[in-house]
Each structure stands twice: as structure tokens, then as C-alpha cells.
PDB file of C-alpha atoms in Angstrom:
ATOM      1  CA  MET A 252     -15.491   8.183   9.837  1.00 52.00           C
ATOM      2  CA  PHE A 253     -11.790   7.724   9.163  1.00 54.00           C
ATOM      3  CA  GLN A 254      -9.347  10.175  10.682  1.00 53.00           C
ATOM      4  CA  SER A 255      -5.606  10.124  10.012  1.00 54.00           C
ATOM      5  CA  LYS A 256      -3.387  10.095  13.093  1.00 53.00           C
ATOM      6  CA  GLY A 257      -0.705  11.939  11.144  1.00 52.00           C
ATOM      7  CA  ASP A 258       2.673  10.247  11.556  1.00 45.00           C
ATOM      8  CA  GLY A 259       1.682   8.779  14.901  1.00 48.00           C
ATOM      9  CA  LEU A 260       4.145   5.926  14.480  1.00 48.00           C
ATOM     10  CA  ARG A 261       7.212   7.899  13.372  1.00 51.00           C
ATOM     11  CA  PRO A 262       6.927  11.651  14.118  1.00 49.00           C
ATOM     12  CA  GLY A 263      10.347  12.276  12.520  1.00 54.00           C
ATOM     13  CA  LEU A 264       9.139  11.217   9.086  1.00 60.00           C
ATOM     14  CA  ARG A 265       7.116  14.376   8.552  1.00 52.00           C
ATOM     15  CA  ALA A 266      10.078  16.574   9.402  1.00 48.00           C
ATOM     16  CA  SER A 267      11.990  15.083   6.465  1.00 55.00           C
ATOM     17  CA  GLY A 268       9.564  16.469   3.876  1.00 65.00           C
ATOM     18  CA  SER A 269       5.979  16.162   2.737  1.00 92.00           C
ATOM     19  CA  LEU A 270       4.598  12.651   3.116  1.00 97.00           C
ATOM     20  CA  SER A 271       1.023  11.907   2.161  1.00 98.00           C
ATOM     21  CA  GLY A 272      -0.875   8.698   1.543  1.00 98.00           C
ATOM     22  CA  LEU A 273      -3.046   7.217  -1.174  1.00 98.00           C
ATOM     23  CA  VAL A 274      -5.279   4.167  -0.823  1.00 98.00           C
ATOM     24  CA  LEU A 275      -6.334   2.582  -4.118  1.00 97.00           C
ATOM     25  CA  CYS A 276      -9.830   1.108  -4.267  1.00 92.00           C
ATOM     26  CA  GLY A 277     -11.082   1.972  -7.738  1.00 69.00           C
ATOM     27  CA  GLY A 278     -11.097  -1.534  -9.208  1.00 67.00           C
ATOM     28  CA  ALA A 279     -14.132  -3.373 -10.506  1.00 65.00           C
ATOM     29  CA  SER A 280     -13.710  -6.362  -8.129  1.00 63.00           C
ATOM     30  CA  SER A 281     -14.831  -8.615 -10.987  1.00 67.00           C
ATOM     31  CA  ARG A 282     -13.306 -11.779  -9.540  1.00 71.00           C
ATOM     32  CA  MET A 283     -14.866 -11.148  -6.141  1.00 78.00           C
ATOM     33  CA  GLY A 284     -18.330 -10.467  -7.555  1.00 68.00           C
ATOM     34  CA  THR A 285     -18.925  -7.575  -5.143  1.00 76.00           C
ATOM     35  CA  ASP A 286     -17.089  -4.470  -3.982  1.00 86.00           C
ATOM     36  CA  LYS A 287     -14.205  -6.050  -2.074  1.00 90.00           C
ATOM     37  CA  ALA A 288     -13.202  -2.774  -0.436  1.00 91.00           C
ATOM     38  CA  ARG A 289     -16.303  -3.020   1.765  1.00 90.00           C
ATOM     39  CA  LEU A 290     -15.738  -6.649   2.783  1.00 92.00           C
ATOM     40  CA  ARG A 291     -14.727  -7.341   6.349  1.00 91.00           C
ATOM     41  CA  ILE A 292     -11.880  -9.248   7.877  1.00 92.00           C
ATOM     42  CA  GLY A 293     -12.748  -9.349  11.543  1.00 88.00           C
ATOM     43  CA  ASP A 294     -14.593  -6.178  12.457  1.00 87.00           C
ATOM     44  CA  VAL A 295     -12.970  -3.877   9.916  1.00 92.00           C
ATOM     45  CA  THR A 296     -13.408  -3.539   6.165  1.00 93.00           C
ATOM     46  CA  LEU A 297     -10.488  -3.802   3.782  1.00 94.00           C
ATOM     47  CA  ILE A 298     -10.725  -0.122   2.894  1.00 95.00           C
ATOM     48  CA  GLU A 299     -10.889   0.989   6.531  1.00 95.00           C
ATOM     49  CA  ARG A 300      -7.877  -1.109   7.437  1.00 94.00           C
ATOM     50  CA  ALA A 301      -5.786   0.282   4.574  1.00 96.00           C
ATOM     51  CA  LEU A 302      -6.726   3.849   5.466  1.00 97.00           C
ATOM     52  CA  ARG A 303      -5.751   3.353   9.087  1.00 96.00           C
ATOM     53  CA  VAL A 304      -2.438   1.668   8.297  1.00 97.00           C
ATOM     54  CA  VAL A 305      -1.425   4.439   5.885  1.00 98.00           C
ATOM     55  CA  GLY A 306      -2.810   7.088   8.220  1.00 97.00           C
ATOM     56  CA  ARG A 307      -0.440   6.021  10.991  1.00 97.00           C
ATOM     57  CA  VAL A 308       2.502   7.052   8.827  1.00 97.00           C
ATOM     58  CA  ALA A 309       1.315   9.788   6.446  1.00 97.00           C
ATOM     59  CA  SER A 310       0.236  13.277   7.468  1.00 94.00           C
ATOM     60  CA  GLU A 311      -2.823  13.094   5.199  1.00 97.00           C
ATOM     61  CA  VAL A 312      -4.506  10.336   3.217  1.00 98.00           C
ATOM     62  CA  ARG A 313      -6.531  10.409   0.009  1.00 98.00           C
ATOM     63  CA  LEU A 314      -8.705   7.752  -1.547  1.00 97.00           C
ATOM     64  CA  ALA A 315      -8.382   6.873  -5.238  1.00 96.00           C
ATOM     65  CA  CYS A 316     -11.919   5.732  -5.940  1.00 93.00           C
ATOM     66  CA  GLY A 317     -11.932   5.208  -9.712  1.00 92.00           C
ATOM     67  CA  SER A 318     -13.744   7.248 -12.315  1.00 89.00           C
ATOM     68  CA  SER A 319     -16.615   8.323 -10.036  1.00 89.00           C
ATOM     69  CA  ALA A 320     -16.849   9.449  -6.425  1.00 92.00           C
ATOM     70  CA  ARG A 321     -17.402   6.589  -3.980  1.00 91.00           C
ATOM     71  CA  TYR A 322     -16.933   6.037  -0.235  1.00 93.00           C
ATOM     72  CA  ALA A 323     -17.747   9.651   0.662  1.00 93.00           C
ATOM     73  CA  GLU A 324     -19.187   8.382   3.966  1.00 93.00           C
ATOM     74  CA  LEU A 325     -15.637   7.697   5.169  1.00 94.00           C
ATOM     75  CA  GLY A 326     -14.877  11.412   5.238  1.00 95.00           C
ATOM     76  CA  VAL A 327     -11.619  11.010   3.308  1.00 96.00           C
ATOM     77  CA  PRO A 328     -10.629  13.311   0.426  1.00 97.00           C
ATOM     78  CA  LEU A 329     -11.446  11.541  -2.838  1.00 97.00           C
ATOM     79  CA  VAL A 330      -9.476  11.683  -6.072  1.00 97.00           C
ATOM     80  CA  CYS A 331     -11.072  10.451  -9.300  1.00 96.00           C
ATOM     81  CA  ASP A 332      -9.381   9.107 -12.405  1.00 95.00           C
ATOM     82  CA  ARG A 333      -8.750  11.627 -15.175  1.00 94.00           C
ATOM     83  CA  VAL A 334      -9.009   8.825 -17.754  1.00 91.00           C
ATOM     84  CA  SER A 335     -11.647   6.139 -17.323  1.00 88.00           C
ATOM     85  CA  GLY A 336     -10.422   2.572 -17.709  1.00 89.00           C
ATOM     86  CA  GLY A 337      -6.840   3.445 -16.830  1.00 92.00           C
ATOM     87  CA  GLY A 338      -6.624   0.928 -14.002  1.00 93.00           C
ATOM     88  CA  PRO A 339      -4.373   1.485 -10.985  1.00 95.00           C
ATOM     89  CA  LEU A 340      -2.090   3.785 -12.961  1.00 97.00           C
ATOM     90  CA  SER A 341      -4.945   6.291 -13.312  1.00 96.00           C
ATOM     91  CA  GLY A 342      -5.492   6.147  -9.559  1.00 96.00           C
ATOM     92  CA  ILE A 343      -1.808   6.802  -8.944  1.00 98.00           C
ATOM     93  CA  GLU A 344      -1.900   9.733 -11.372  1.00 98.00           C
ATOM     94  CA  ALA A 345      -4.872  11.244  -9.544  1.00 97.00           C
ATOM     95  CA  GLY A 346      -3.162  10.815  -6.193  1.00 98.00           C
ATOM     96  CA  LEU A 347       0.150  12.314  -7.296  1.00 98.00           C
ATOM     97  CA  ALA A 348      -1.651  15.278  -8.870  1.00 98.00           C
ATOM     98  CA  ALA A 349      -3.563  16.028  -5.664  1.00 98.00           C
ATOM     99  CA  ALA A 350      -0.685  15.548  -3.225  1.00 97.00           C
ATOM    100  CA  PRO A 351       1.674  18.288  -2.070  1.00 97.00           C
ATOM    101  CA  ARG A 352       5.170  18.073  -3.484  1.00 97.00           C
ATOM    102  CA  GLY A 353       7.070  15.257  -1.829  1.00 97.00           C
ATOM    103  CA  ARG A 354       6.381  11.555  -1.501  1.00 98.00           C
ATOM    104  CA  VAL A 355       3.184   9.529  -1.495  1.00 98.00           C
ATOM    105  CA  ILE A 356       2.652   6.168   0.176  1.00 98.00           C
ATOM    106  CA  VAL A 357       0.557   4.108  -2.248  1.00 98.00           C
ATOM    107  CA  LEU A 358      -1.307   1.069  -0.933  1.00 98.00           C
ATOM    108  CA  ALA A 359      -3.981  -1.061  -2.567  1.00 96.00           C
ATOM    109  CA  CYS A 360      -6.852  -1.792  -0.232  1.00 95.00           C
ATOM    110  CA  ASP A 361      -6.706  -5.525  -1.025  1.00 93.00           C
ATOM    111  CA  MET A 362      -3.319  -6.149   0.686  1.00 94.00           C
ATOM    112  CA  PRO A 363      -4.467  -6.765   4.278  1.00 93.00           C
ATOM    113  CA  ARG A 364      -1.145  -8.061   5.675  1.00 92.00           C
ATOM    114  CA  VAL A 365       0.812  -4.887   4.967  1.00 93.00           C
ATOM    115  CA  ASP A 366       1.416  -2.970   8.182  1.00 93.00           C
ATOM    116  CA  GLU A 367       2.743   0.445   9.103  1.00 95.00           C
ATOM    117  CA  HIS A 368       6.207  -0.887   9.957  1.00 93.00           C
ATOM    118  CA  LEU A 369       6.751  -1.933   6.345  1.00 94.00           C
ATOM    119  CA  LEU A 370       5.520   1.454   5.115  1.00 96.00           C
ATOM    120  CA  VAL A 371       7.967   3.241   7.408  1.00 96.00           C
ATOM    121  CA  ARG A 372      10.834   1.161   6.012  1.00 94.00           C
ATOM    122  CA  LEU A 373       9.812   1.985   2.459  1.00 96.00           C
ATOM    123  CA  VAL A 374       9.719   5.704   3.271  1.00 97.00           C
ATOM    124  CA  GLN A 375      13.059   5.669   5.051  1.00 95.00           C
ATOM    125  CA  TYR A 376      14.790   3.761   2.245  1.00 95.00           C
ATOM    126  CA  ALA A 377      13.284   6.021  -0.425  1.00 96.00           C
ATOM    127  CA  ARG A 378      14.556   9.117   1.362  1.00 96.00           C
ATOM    128  CA  LYS A 379      17.968   7.699   2.166  1.00 94.00           C
ATOM    129  CA  HIS A 380      18.699   6.961  -1.503  1.00 94.00           C
ATOM    130  CA  ALA A 381      16.601   9.725  -3.152  1.00 95.00           C
ATOM    131  CA  LEU A 382      14.535   7.131  -5.025  1.00 96.00           C
ATOM    132  CA  ASP A 383      11.754   7.754  -7.522  1.00 96.00           C
ATOM    133  CA  VAL A 384       9.922   4.666  -6.261  1.00 97.00           C
ATOM    134  CA  CYS A 385      10.607   2.311  -3.378  1.00 96.00           C
ATOM    135  CA  ALA A 386       8.413  -0.780  -3.487  1.00 95.00           C
ATOM    136  CA  LEU A 387       7.814  -4.055  -1.755  1.00 94.00           C
ATOM    137  CA  ARG A 388       9.151  -7.022  -3.757  1.00 91.00           C
ATOM    138  CA  SER A 389       7.549 -10.429  -3.369  1.00 88.00           C
ATOM    139  CA  GLU A 390       7.966 -13.754  -5.118  1.00 85.00           C
ATOM    140  CA  ARG A 391       5.820 -12.298  -7.912  1.00 86.00           C
ATOM    141  CA  GLY A 392       8.202  -9.390  -8.418  1.00 89.00           C
ATOM    142  CA  ILE A 393       7.822  -5.691  -7.633  1.00 92.00           C
ATOM    143  CA  GLU A 394       4.559  -4.775  -5.906  1.00 94.00           C
ATOM    144  CA  PRO A 395       4.007  -1.216  -7.174  1.00 95.00           C
ATOM    145  CA  LEU A 396       0.757  -0.849  -5.241  1.00 96.00           C
ATOM    146  CA  CYS A 397       2.642  -1.162  -1.976  1.00 97.00           C
ATOM    147  CA  ALA A 398       5.246   1.509  -2.555  1.00 97.00           C
ATOM    148  CA  VAL A 399       6.404   5.057  -1.982  1.00 98.00           C
ATOM    149  CA  TRP A 400       6.211   7.283  -5.062  1.00 98.00           C
ATOM    150  CA  SER A 401       7.740  10.713  -5.668  1.00 98.00           C
ATOM    151  CA  THR A 402       5.299  13.360  -6.880  1.00 98.00           C
ATOM    152  CA  SER A 403       7.949  14.315  -9.458  1.00 97.00           C
ATOM    153  CA  LEU A 404       6.830  11.228 -11.402  1.00 98.00           C
ATOM    154  CA  LEU A 405       3.475  12.774 -12.306  1.00 98.00           C
ATOM    155  CA  PRO A 406       4.541  13.738 -15.888  1.00 98.00           C
ATOM    156  CA  PHE A 407       5.866  10.219 -16.494  1.00 97.00           C
ATOM    157  CA  VAL A 408       2.647   8.634 -15.221  1.00 98.00           C
ATOM    158  CA  ALA A 409       0.455  11.016 -17.228  1.00 98.00           C
ATOM    159  CA  GLY A 410       2.510  10.406 -20.363  1.00 97.00           C
ATOM    160  CA  ALA A 411       2.206   6.648 -20.045  1.00 97.00           C
ATOM    161  CA  ILE A 412      -1.567   6.955 -19.703  1.00 97.00           C
ATOM    162  CA  GLU A 413      -1.771   9.198 -22.756  1.00 96.00           C
ATOM    163  CA  ARG A 414       0.144   6.568 -24.744  1.00 97.00           C
ATOM    164  CA  GLY A 415      -2.172   3.837 -23.512  1.00 96.00           C
ATOM    165  CA  GLU A 416       0.695   2.164 -21.608  1.00 97.00           C
ATOM    166  CA  LEU A 417      -1.191   1.264 -18.462  1.00 97.00           C
ATOM    167  CA  SER A 418       1.059  -1.325 -16.827  1.00 97.00           C
ATOM    168  CA  VAL A 419       2.416   0.073 -13.567  1.00 97.00           C
ATOM    169  CA  ARG A 420       5.257  -2.461 -13.521  1.00 95.00           C
ATOM    170  CA  ASP A 421       6.256  -1.568 -17.083  1.00 96.00           C
ATOM    171  CA  LEU A 422       6.406   2.106 -16.144  1.00 96.00           C
ATOM    172  CA  ILE A 423       8.559   1.399 -13.096  1.00 95.00           C
ATOM    173  CA  ALA A 424      10.947  -0.588 -15.297  1.00 94.00           C
ATOM    174  CA  THR A 425      11.711   2.625 -17.224  1.00 94.00           C
ATOM    175  CA  LEU A 426      12.594   4.699 -14.148  1.00 93.00           C
ATOM    176  CA  PRO A 427      16.258   5.229 -13.243  1.00 90.00           C
ATOM    177  CA  ARG A 428      16.009   5.137  -9.455  1.00 94.00           C
ATOM    178  CA  VAL A 429      13.880   2.329  -8.104  1.00 95.00           C
ATOM    179  CA  GLY A 430      14.486   0.593  -4.787  1.00 94.00           C
ATOM    180  CA  VAL A 431      12.934  -2.509  -3.274  1.00 92.00           C
ATOM    181  CA  ILE A 432      12.474  -4.086   0.100  1.00 91.00           C
ATOM    182  CA  ASP A 433      12.259  -7.843  -0.194  1.00 87.00           C
ATOM    183  CA  ALA A 434       9.345  -9.557   1.478  1.00 77.00           C
ATOM    184  CA  ASP A 435      11.037 -12.947   1.565  1.00 59.00           C
ATOM    185  CA  ALA A 436      14.782 -12.377   1.874  1.00 48.00           C
ATOM    186  CA  ASN A 437      17.208 -11.023   4.425  1.00 43.00           C
ATOM    187  CA  GLY A 438      20.190 -10.637   2.098  1.00 40.00           C
ATOM    188  CA  SER A 439      21.424  -7.730   0.036  1.00 39.00           C
ATOM    189  CA  HIS A 440      19.429  -6.392  -2.877  1.00 44.00           C
ATOM    190  CA  THR A 441      20.203  -4.276  -5.894  1.00 46.00           C
ATOM    191  CA  ASN A 442      17.879  -1.945  -7.766  1.00 55.00           C
ATOM    192  CA  ARG A 443      18.129  -0.298 -11.177  1.00 53.00           C
ATOM    193  CA  ALA A 444      20.116   2.576  -9.699  1.00 52.00           C
ATOM    194  CA  GLY A 445      22.787   0.176  -8.488  1.00 50.00           C
ATOM    195  CA  ILE A 446      22.052   0.840  -4.839  1.00 57.00           C
ATOM    196  CA  GLU A 447      23.000  -2.103  -2.657  1.00 48.00           C
ATOM    197  CA  GLY A 448      22.376  -2.730   0.986  1.00 52.00           C
ATOM    198  CA  ALA A 449      20.955  -5.058   3.562  1.00 49.00           C
ATOM    199  CA  GLY A 450      17.285  -5.410   2.748  1.00 53.00           C
ATOM    200  CA  PRO A 451      15.287  -5.206   5.981  1.00 52.00           C
ATOM    201  CA  SER A 452      13.066  -8.204   6.491  1.00 52.00           C
ATOM    202  CA  VAL A 453       9.338  -7.603   6.776  1.00 56.00           C
ATOM    203  CA  ALA A 454       8.014  -9.520   9.743  1.00 48.00           C
ATOM    204  CA  ASP A 455       4.849 -11.476   9.032  1.00 45.00           C
ATOM    205  CA  PRO A 456       2.593 -11.994  12.096  1.00 46.00           C
ATOM    206  CA  LEU A 457       3.029 -15.770  11.757  1.00 42.00           C
ATOM    207  CA  GLY A 458       6.778 -15.446  12.043  1.00 46.00           C
ATOM    208  CA  GLY A 459       7.668 -15.583   8.349  1.00 48.00           C
ATOM    209  CA  THR A 460       7.880 -12.937   5.657  1.00 51.00           C
ATOM    210  CA  ARG A 461       6.770 -14.722   2.512  1.00 57.00           C
ATOM    211  CA  ASP A 462       3.055 -13.907   2.537  1.00 78.00           C
ATOM    212  CA  VAL A 463       3.071 -10.203   3.406  1.00 86.00           C
ATOM    213  CA  ALA A 464       2.130  -9.282  -0.185  1.00 87.00           C
ATOM    214  CA  VAL A 465      -0.958 -11.468  -0.542  1.00 89.00           C
ATOM    215  CA  ASN A 466      -3.960  -9.975  -2.346  1.00 88.00           C
ATOM    216  CA  VAL A 467      -7.657 -10.503  -1.741  1.00 91.00           C
ATOM    217  CA  ASN A 468      -9.215 -10.948  -5.180  1.00 86.00           C
ATOM    218  CA  THR A 469     -11.608 -13.903  -4.869  1.00 90.00           C
ATOM    219  CA  PRO A 470     -14.022 -15.329  -2.278  1.00 88.00           C
ATOM    220  CA  GLU A 471     -11.414 -18.015  -1.592  1.00 91.00           C
ATOM    221  CA  ASP A 472      -8.787 -15.358  -0.888  1.00 89.00           C
ATOM    222  CA  LEU A 473     -11.179 -13.621   1.491  1.00 91.00           C
ATOM    223  CA  GLU A 474     -11.875 -16.795   3.420  1.00 91.00           C
ATOM    224  CA  ARG A 475      -8.155 -17.517   3.686  1.00 90.00           C
ATOM    225  CA  GLU A 476      -7.476 -14.059   5.108  1.00 89.00           C
ATOM    226  CA  ARG A 477     -10.339 -14.344   7.567  1.00 91.00           C
ATOM    227  CA  GLU A 478      -8.885 -17.633   8.808  1.00 90.00           C
ATOM    228  CA  HIS A 479      -5.437 -16.046   8.958  1.00 85.00           C
ATOM    229  CA  ALA A 480      -6.719 -13.091  10.995  1.00 85.00           C
ATOM    230  CA  ALA A 481      -8.599 -15.433  13.340  1.00 86.00           C
ATOM    231  CA  HIS A 482      -5.395 -17.391  13.901  1.00 82.00           C
ATOM    232  CA  ILE A 483      -3.499 -14.200  14.703  1.00 79.00           C
ATOM    233  CA  ASP A 484      -6.173 -13.173  17.193  1.00 71.00           C
ATOM    234  CA  ARG A 485      -5.963 -16.540  18.948  1.00 73.00           C
ATOM    235  CA  GLU A 486      -2.177 -16.296  19.236  1.00 72.00           C
ATOM    236  CA  ALA A 487      -1.910 -12.591  20.099  1.00 62.00           C
ATOM    237  CA  PRO A 488      -2.049 -11.085  23.602  1.00 60.00           C
ATOM    238  CA  PRO A 489      -5.583  -9.887  24.502  1.00 56.00           C
ATOM    239  CA  GLN A 490      -4.800  -6.170  24.090  1.00 51.00           C
ATOM    240  CA  ARG A 491      -3.216  -6.622  20.654  1.00 50.00           C
ATOM    241  CA  SER A 492      -6.079  -8.872  19.573  1.00 49.00           C
ATOM    242  CA  ALA A 493      -8.637  -6.209  20.532  1.00 51.00           C
ATOM    243  CA  GLN A 494      -6.663  -3.548  18.639  1.00 51.00           C
ATOM    244  CA  ARG A 495      -6.533  -5.734  15.544  1.00 49.00           C
ATOM    245  CA  ARG A 496     -10.271  -6.355  15.578  1.00 49.00           C
ATOM    246  CA  ALA A 497     -10.812  -2.590  15.825  1.00 47.00           C
ATOM    247  CA  GLY A 498      -8.426  -1.950  12.965  1.00 50.00           C
ATOM    248  CA  SER A 499      -6.411   0.430  15.112  1.00 48.00           C
TER     249      SER A 499
END
């Protein structure tokens, strides 16, 4: 059973206001051919890893499980989509509606290279600049499913769903205060609010930053990530390797 450690990494984060977490795992996994959330990399499933990473930073974590309750065996509060077929945006709506007023760390379960250090940076940057959303940005653009969202956005998210506008990126493009942390650059960055600053680099375990935003969508992706994790375990000190295999 999953249990959040409640800001174990950065105790000061909680003191700055409500900070909860939301792990998204409500997708159909059509390209994988099976429920990818339950697939393992090492000794931990994708969903368990995401819950533990978010749980190290947030005081409480919820699971957006789609239109019907799933994963109850994990002992995590579940939130179900209000509108079936709404994709990740419906999961975000459900999570924002259930969370206490403040900020919510949103993480898709299929991003296994995201770690708690990146989430802390997103939270700190969002608070420093009073952002609506602070997201990871990769070579593909903004990664809205690895981001910190303000609960004040709930009416905007609900309105987009009612209009049938289900693209999370399109919604973010309409918001006035959006910040990013670049996954593959160390230089300055600018968001829609005109905030500029030195974008903190996100350290990849292999020494680079480029691949931190990879997704696991296909069997080929899964095999790649299993090989990646095995490589990390071979290179890591014994204690860190054991912790990684345990997902802790």
C-alpha cells in the first residue's frame, strides 16, 4: 500500500501553503496493449513510482483514475473524471476539484525519469513568481502533465471541458502566468508573463538533461526504460541502487 511521506524532501514547502499531488493514470494505454500503469521497471510499477516521487514532495497525493474507480488496492484517494472521454484534462479537473486550495503537483504515471528534485524546482518557481502553471519544457514543448497547477484554475479547466476543448497545451496557452523549467537548457527562459531568469537544469541520471521528459507509451518504450534503469543500477552505488529498485 502506498503511503505519502509528506514533504519528506523539503519540509519548508508545506509551510508556504497547501501543496498536494495528483498522479494521472486514467488513459486507455491503447499503444501499449495493456494497462501500462501496472507495468514494472525494475521492482516497481510505473504507478507506484509516480506516487512515491510525488509523495516525497506533496503533503497528500490523489490518483486520477479515469471515469471509473481503479487501483483501490494502493490505498490512495481516487478521483474520477466528471466527463467521460475528456482525456488528461478531465483528470486534472477532478484533481483540482478535490484538492485543498493551493497548488497541485501533476504528474503522469508514464514519465519514469522525473524525480522529486525536479518537482521541488517547479514548486519553488511557481511560488516565487505567483504562477498559474509551472511546467517542465522539453524538446517537444511544454509538458503539462509534469507541472504545478494552481487550484484557482478549476473554472478555466471546467469551462474548456464544457466547450469540448480538451487539449491541455491549448488551455495553458490561454493562461496569463505560465512558467517553465527547461529540461535541456541552462540559459535564461521567458514565459507568457514575461518572467525571465536562469532556468535550473534538471539533472538526468546519465549526466545529461535531454531525456528527462520521456514517456512510456509502447512496448519498445518500456524496454528502453528497463534498459535505462538497469544501466543506472549498474553505475550507481549499492545503496542507491537498492533504493531505486524499491522505488523509494
